PDB file of C-alpha atoms in Angstrom:
ATOM      1  CA  MET A   1     -21.661 -35.540  -9.423  1.00  0.00           C
ATOM      2  CA  ARG A   2     -20.196 -37.778  -6.612  1.00  0.00           C
ATOM      3  CA  LEU A   3     -23.287 -37.118  -4.572  1.00  0.00           C
ATOM      4  CA  GLN A   4     -25.456 -38.778  -7.182  1.00  0.00           C
ATOM      5  CA  GLY A   5     -23.676 -42.106  -6.789  1.00  0.00           C
ATOM      6  CA  ILE A   6     -21.446 -41.824  -9.770  1.00  0.00           C
ATOM      7  CA  PRO A   7     -18.138 -43.649  -9.422  1.00  0.00           C
ATOM      8  CA  LYS A   8     -15.084 -41.365  -9.325  1.00  0.00           C
ATOM      9  CA  ALA A   9     -13.689 -43.281 -12.404  1.00  0.00           C
ATOM     10  CA  LYS A  10     -16.745 -42.340 -14.444  1.00  0.00           C
ATOM     11  CA  ILE A  11     -16.516 -38.679 -13.370  1.00  0.00           C
ATOM     12  CA  ALA A  12     -12.805 -38.528 -14.299  1.00  0.00           C
ATOM     13  CA  GLU A  13     -13.628 -40.112 -17.605  1.00  0.00           C
ATOM     14  CA  GLU A  14     -16.513 -37.712 -18.435  1.00  0.00           C
ATOM     15  CA  LEU A  15     -14.178 -34.669 -17.457  1.00  0.00           C
ATOM     16  CA  GLY A  16     -11.180 -35.902 -19.270  1.00  0.00           C
ATOM     17  CA  ILE A  17      -9.023 -36.409 -16.040  1.00  0.00           C
ATOM     18  CA  GLN A  18      -6.748 -39.247 -16.617  1.00  0.00           C
ATOM     19  CA  ASP A  19      -5.485 -39.595 -12.937  1.00  0.00           C
ATOM     20  CA  VAL A  20      -8.338 -40.663 -10.799  1.00  0.00           C
ATOM     21  CA  GLY A  21      -6.019 -40.174  -7.844  1.00  0.00           C
ATOM     22  CA  ARG A  22      -5.838 -36.507  -8.576  1.00  0.00           C
ATOM     23  CA  LEU A  23      -9.651 -36.347  -8.774  1.00  0.00           C
ATOM     24  CA  LYS A  24      -9.912 -37.923  -5.188  1.00  0.00           C
ATOM     25  CA  ILE A  25      -7.351 -35.319  -3.830  1.00  0.00           C
ATOM     26  CA  TRP A  26      -9.424 -32.427  -5.379  1.00  0.00           C
ATOM     27  CA  MET A  27     -12.676 -33.884  -4.042  1.00  0.00           C
ATOM     28  CA  ARG A  28     -11.179 -34.251  -0.556  1.00  0.00           C
ATOM     29  CA  LYS A  29      -9.691 -30.667  -0.644  1.00  0.00           C
ATOM     30  CA  TYR A  30     -13.026 -29.277  -1.730  1.00  0.00           C
ATOM     31  CA  ARG A  31     -14.926 -31.290   1.042  1.00  0.00           C
ATOM     32  CA  GLU A  32     -12.423 -29.970   3.653  1.00  0.00           C
ATOM     33  CA  GLN A  33     -11.904 -26.269   2.580  1.00  0.00           C
ATOM     34  CA  GLY A  34     -14.605 -25.602  -0.097  1.00  0.00           C
ATOM     35  CA  ASP A  35     -13.690 -23.293  -3.082  1.00  0.00           C
ATOM     36  CA  PHE A  36     -10.571 -22.109  -1.239  1.00  0.00           C
ATOM     37  CA  GLY A  37      -9.157 -25.594  -1.202  1.00  0.00           C
ATOM     38  CA  LEU A  38      -9.191 -25.786  -4.986  1.00  0.00           C
ATOM     39  CA  MET A  39      -7.356 -22.389  -5.453  1.00  0.00           C
ATOM     40  CA  GLU A  40      -3.684 -22.240  -6.642  1.00  0.00           C
ATOM     41  CA  HIS A  41      -1.495 -21.070  -3.715  1.00  0.00           C
ATOM     42  CA  ARG A  42       1.964 -21.571  -5.177  1.00  0.00           C
ATOM     43  CA  GLY A  43       3.918 -18.367  -5.534  1.00  0.00           C
ATOM     44  CA  ARG A  44       1.349 -16.256  -3.615  1.00  0.00           C
ATOM     45  CA  ARG A  45       3.009 -16.336  -0.302  1.00  0.00           C
ATOM     46  CA  LYS A  46       5.108 -13.299  -0.892  1.00  0.00           C
ATOM     47  CA  GLU A  47       2.094 -11.336  -2.196  1.00  0.00           C
ATOM     48  CA  TYR A  48       0.164 -12.291   0.863  1.00  0.00           C
ATOM     49  CA  LYS A  49       3.083 -11.211   3.110  1.00  0.00           C
ATOM     50  CA  ASP A  50       3.257  -7.879   1.352  1.00  0.00           C
ATOM     51  CA  LEU A  51      -0.411  -7.394   1.802  1.00  0.00           C
ATOM     52  CA  GLU A  52      -0.220  -8.287   5.343  1.00  0.00           C
ATOM     53  CA  ARG A  53       2.500  -5.760   5.790  1.00  0.00           C
ATOM     54  CA  GLU A  54       0.636  -3.093   4.194  1.00  0.00           C
ATOM     55  CA  VAL A  55      -2.501  -3.655   6.252  1.00  0.00           C
ATOM     56  CA  LYS A  56      -0.330  -3.532   9.382  1.00  0.00           C
ATOM     57  CA  ARG A  57       1.276  -0.203   8.051  1.00  0.00           C
ATOM     58  CA  LEU A  58      -2.253   1.285   7.319  1.00  0.00           C
ATOM     59  CA  ARG A  59      -3.573   0.384  10.703  1.00  0.00           C
ATOM     60  CA  LEU A  60      -0.633   1.907  12.424  1.00  0.00           C
ATOM     61  CA  GLU A  61      -1.066   5.072  10.311  1.00  0.00           C
ATOM     62  CA  ASN A  62      -4.666   5.195  11.100  1.00  0.00           C
ATOM     63  CA  ASP A  63      -4.007   4.946  15.051  1.00  0.00           C
ATOM     64  CA  VAL A  64      -1.521   7.778  14.679  1.00  0.00           C
ATOM     65  CA  LEU A  65      -3.913   9.971  12.806  1.00  0.00           C
ATOM     66  CA  LYS A  66      -6.667   9.240  15.502  1.00  0.00           C
ATOM     67  CA  LYS A  67      -4.380  10.314  18.248  1.00  0.00           C
ATOM     68  CA  TRP A  68      -3.379  13.448  16.281  1.00  0.00           C
ATOM     69  CA  LEU A  69      -6.939  14.276  15.948  1.00  0.00           C
ATOM     70  CA  GLU A  70      -7.610  13.822  19.657  1.00  0.00           C
ATOM     71  CA  ILE A  71      -4.693  16.122  20.519  1.00  0.00           C
ATOM     72  CA  LEU A  72      -5.872  18.826  18.045  1.00  0.00           C
ATOM     73  CA  ALA A  73      -9.427  18.599  19.421  1.00  0.00           C
ATOM     74  CA  ARG A  74      -8.205  18.945  23.073  1.00  0.00           C
ATOM     75  CA  GLU A  75      -6.137  22.028  22.038  1.00  0.00           C
ATOM     76  CA  GLY A  76      -8.449  23.639  19.894  1.00  0.00           C
TER      77      GLY A  76
END
């Protein structure tokens, strides 16, 4: 809407947003980061850390299995 020259106050009114400052923040985040900037990030840090640990563990497991297969191939 903003790209069509409609003032932020008018957009906020049409969308039922009482705080025009909040709308400005959302618009800036969207402009800088796209959809990701508008996503809720609170409380997800632990979940992401757990997923990062799981990915590291699985990569290590894959490396070990690949080496094991190499050893088996050389012996057999």
